Tab-separated table of C-alpha atoms and ligand atoms in Angstrom:
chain	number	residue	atom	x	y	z
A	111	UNK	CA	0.000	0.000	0.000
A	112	UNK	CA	1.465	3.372	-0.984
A	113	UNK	CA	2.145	5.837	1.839
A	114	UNK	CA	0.108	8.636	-1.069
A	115	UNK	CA	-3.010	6.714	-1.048
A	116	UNK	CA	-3.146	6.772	2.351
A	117	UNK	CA	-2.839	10.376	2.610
A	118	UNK	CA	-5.438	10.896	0.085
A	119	UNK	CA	-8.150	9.485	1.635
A	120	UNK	CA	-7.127	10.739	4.757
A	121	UNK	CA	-7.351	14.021	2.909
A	122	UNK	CA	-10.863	12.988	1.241
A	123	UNK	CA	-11.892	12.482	4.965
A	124	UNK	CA	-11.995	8.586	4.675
A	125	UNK	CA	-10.172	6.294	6.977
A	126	UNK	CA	-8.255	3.008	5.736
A	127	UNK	CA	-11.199	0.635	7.007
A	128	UNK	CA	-9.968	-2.755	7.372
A	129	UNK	CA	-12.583	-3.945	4.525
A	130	UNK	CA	-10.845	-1.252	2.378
A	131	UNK	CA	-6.852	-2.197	3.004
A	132	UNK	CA	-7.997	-5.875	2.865
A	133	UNK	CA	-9.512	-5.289	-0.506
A	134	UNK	CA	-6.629	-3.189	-1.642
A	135	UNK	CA	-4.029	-5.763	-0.599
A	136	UNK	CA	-5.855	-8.299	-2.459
A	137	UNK	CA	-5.710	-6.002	-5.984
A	138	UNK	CA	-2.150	-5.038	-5.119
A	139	UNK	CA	-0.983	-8.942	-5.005
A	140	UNK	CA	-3.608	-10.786	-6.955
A	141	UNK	CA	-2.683	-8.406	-10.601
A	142	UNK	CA	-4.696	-8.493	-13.049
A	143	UNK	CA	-8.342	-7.728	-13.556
A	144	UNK	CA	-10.890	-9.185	-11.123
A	145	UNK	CA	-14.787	-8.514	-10.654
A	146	UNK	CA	-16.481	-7.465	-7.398
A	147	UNK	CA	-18.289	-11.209	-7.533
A	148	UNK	CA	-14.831	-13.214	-7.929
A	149	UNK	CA	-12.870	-10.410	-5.331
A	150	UNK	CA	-15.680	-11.623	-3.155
A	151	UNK	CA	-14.892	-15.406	-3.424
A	152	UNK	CA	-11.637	-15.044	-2.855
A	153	UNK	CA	-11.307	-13.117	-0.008
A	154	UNK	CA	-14.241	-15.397	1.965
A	155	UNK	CA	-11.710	-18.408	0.774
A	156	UNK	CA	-8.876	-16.436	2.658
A	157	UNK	CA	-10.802	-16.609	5.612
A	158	UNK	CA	-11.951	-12.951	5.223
A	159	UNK	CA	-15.875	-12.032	6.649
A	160	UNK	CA	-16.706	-9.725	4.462
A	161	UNK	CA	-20.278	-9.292	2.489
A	162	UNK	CA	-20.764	-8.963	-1.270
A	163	UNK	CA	-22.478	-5.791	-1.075
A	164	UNK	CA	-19.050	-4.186	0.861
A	165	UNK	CA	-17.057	-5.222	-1.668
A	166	UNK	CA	-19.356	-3.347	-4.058
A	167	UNK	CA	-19.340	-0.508	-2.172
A	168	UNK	CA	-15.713	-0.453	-1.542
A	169	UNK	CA	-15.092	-0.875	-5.117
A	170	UNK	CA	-16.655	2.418	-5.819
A	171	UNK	CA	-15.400	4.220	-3.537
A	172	UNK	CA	-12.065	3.113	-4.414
A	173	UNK	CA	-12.004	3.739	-8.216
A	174	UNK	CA	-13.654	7.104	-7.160
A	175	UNK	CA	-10.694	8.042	-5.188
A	176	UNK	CA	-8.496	6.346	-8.352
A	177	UNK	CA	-6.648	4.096	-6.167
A	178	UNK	CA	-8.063	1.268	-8.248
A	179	UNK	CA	-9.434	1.517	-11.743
A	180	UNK	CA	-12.660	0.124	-13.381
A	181	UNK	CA	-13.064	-1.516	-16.685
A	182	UNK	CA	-16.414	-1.781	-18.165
A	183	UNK	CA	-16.957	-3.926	-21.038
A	184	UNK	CA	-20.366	-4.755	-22.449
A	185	UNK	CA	-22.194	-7.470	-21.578
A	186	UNK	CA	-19.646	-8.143	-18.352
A	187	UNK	CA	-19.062	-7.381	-15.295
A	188	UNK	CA	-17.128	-4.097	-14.637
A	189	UNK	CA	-13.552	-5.304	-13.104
A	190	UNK	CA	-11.051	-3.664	-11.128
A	191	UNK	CA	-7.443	-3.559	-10.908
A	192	UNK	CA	-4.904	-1.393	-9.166
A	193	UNK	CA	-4.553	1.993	-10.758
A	194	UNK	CA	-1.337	1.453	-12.722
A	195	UNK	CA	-0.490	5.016	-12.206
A	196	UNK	CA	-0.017	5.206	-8.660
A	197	UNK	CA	2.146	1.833	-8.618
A	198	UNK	CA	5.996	2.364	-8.638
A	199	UNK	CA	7.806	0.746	-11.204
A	200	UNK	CA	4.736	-0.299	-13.456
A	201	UNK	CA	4.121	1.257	-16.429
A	202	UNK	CA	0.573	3.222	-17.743
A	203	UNK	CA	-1.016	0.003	-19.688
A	204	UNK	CA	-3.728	-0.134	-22.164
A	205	UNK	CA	-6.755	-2.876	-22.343
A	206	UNK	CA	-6.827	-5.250	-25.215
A	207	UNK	CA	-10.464	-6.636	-24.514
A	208	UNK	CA	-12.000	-9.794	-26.747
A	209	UNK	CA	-15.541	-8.956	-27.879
A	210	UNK	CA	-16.018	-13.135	-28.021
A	211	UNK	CA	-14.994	-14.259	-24.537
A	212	UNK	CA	-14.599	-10.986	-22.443
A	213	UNK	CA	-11.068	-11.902	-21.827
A	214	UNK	CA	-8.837	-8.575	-20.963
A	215	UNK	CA	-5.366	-8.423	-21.866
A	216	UNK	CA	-3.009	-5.762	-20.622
A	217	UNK	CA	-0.956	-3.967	-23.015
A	218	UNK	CA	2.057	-2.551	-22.437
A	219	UNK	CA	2.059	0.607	-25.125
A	220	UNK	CA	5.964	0.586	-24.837
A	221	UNK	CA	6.277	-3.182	-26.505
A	222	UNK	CA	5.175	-2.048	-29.819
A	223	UNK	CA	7.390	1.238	-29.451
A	224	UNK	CA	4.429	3.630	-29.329
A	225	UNK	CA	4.092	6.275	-26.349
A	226	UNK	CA	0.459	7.554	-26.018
A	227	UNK	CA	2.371	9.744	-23.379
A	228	UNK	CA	3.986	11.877	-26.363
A	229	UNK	CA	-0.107	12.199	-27.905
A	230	UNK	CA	-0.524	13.854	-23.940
A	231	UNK	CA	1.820	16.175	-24.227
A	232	UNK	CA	1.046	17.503	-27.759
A	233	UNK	CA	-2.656	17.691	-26.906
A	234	UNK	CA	-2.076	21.306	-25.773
A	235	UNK	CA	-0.591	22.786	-28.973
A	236	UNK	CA	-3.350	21.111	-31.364
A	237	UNK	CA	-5.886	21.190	-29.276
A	238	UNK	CA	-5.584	23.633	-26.544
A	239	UNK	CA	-6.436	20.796	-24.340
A	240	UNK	CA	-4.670	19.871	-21.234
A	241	UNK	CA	-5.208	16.024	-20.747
A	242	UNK	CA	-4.514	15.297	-16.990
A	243	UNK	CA	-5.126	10.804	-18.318
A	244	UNK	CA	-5.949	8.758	-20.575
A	245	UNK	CA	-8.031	5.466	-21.215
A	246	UNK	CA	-7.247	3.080	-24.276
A	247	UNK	CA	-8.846	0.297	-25.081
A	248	UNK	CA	-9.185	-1.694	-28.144
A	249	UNK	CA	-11.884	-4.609	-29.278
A	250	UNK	CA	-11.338	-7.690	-31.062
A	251	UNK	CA	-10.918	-11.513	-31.387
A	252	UNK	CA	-7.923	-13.224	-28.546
A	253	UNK	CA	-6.008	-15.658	-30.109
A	254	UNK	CA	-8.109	-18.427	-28.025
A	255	UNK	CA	-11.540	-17.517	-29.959
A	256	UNK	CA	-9.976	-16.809	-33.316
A	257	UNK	CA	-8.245	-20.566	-33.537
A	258	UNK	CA	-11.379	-22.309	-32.153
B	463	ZN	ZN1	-11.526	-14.600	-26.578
B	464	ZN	ZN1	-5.129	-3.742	-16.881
């Protein structure tokens, strides 16, 4: 847990409830996407008494506060991960999502030599737009669906 979250929803005038850090903990070390219904499951398997409808409302209150972030696909369940931003030493990552399975794939914009950061910073000269983030996500066919 980063010492900045903290402080931010100290500063939001929220306290680090134990369902919250316990939620958190289990983003920060699980990776990946997960929905409310499956972060549920696995933290009753851990022993954890928590109810569905906390971890919903936790959820929210956590992407509001952007310490995690929600991905909404069609047709799914919204799923959360930890805000990439605020982790040390893990790049910004984009969403490859398949429209067949629901299947999300993180992309790391820096493997195919592309910065979206540069498109950011150039916003303001075309555009007169200040971008303070950014949200990429692209739709398709995983290599699972398209060979079966
Ligand atoms: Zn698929
Ligand atoms: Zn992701």
């Amino acid at each position: 847990m980063t010492q900045s979250f903290r402080d931010k929803l100290h500063g939001e005038g929220y306290r680090l409830t134990r369902e919250r850090q316990v939620i958190l903990s289990f983003l920060e070390t699980a990776k990946g996407h997960h929905d409310a219904v499956e972060i549920h499951q696995r933290l009753r398997i851990n022993g954890h008494r928590i109810s569905l409808a906390t971890v919903y409302r936790t959820l929210n209150l956590l992407a509001e506060l952007k310490a995690v972030e929600r991905l909404c696909v069609e047709g799914q369940p919204a799923t959360y991960e930890i805000n990439g931003a605020d982790q040390e030493g893990r790049p910004h990552h984009y969403h490859l999502v398949c429209s067949v399975c629901g299947r999300v794939m993180d992309m790391d914009p820096g493997s195919l030599g592309a910065s979206m950061q540069k498109l950011e910073e150039k916003l303001p000269q075309t555009y007169d737009f200040r971008a303070t983030g950014h949200q990429l996500t692209f739709f398709g066919v995983c290599d699972r669906c398209a060979s079966s």
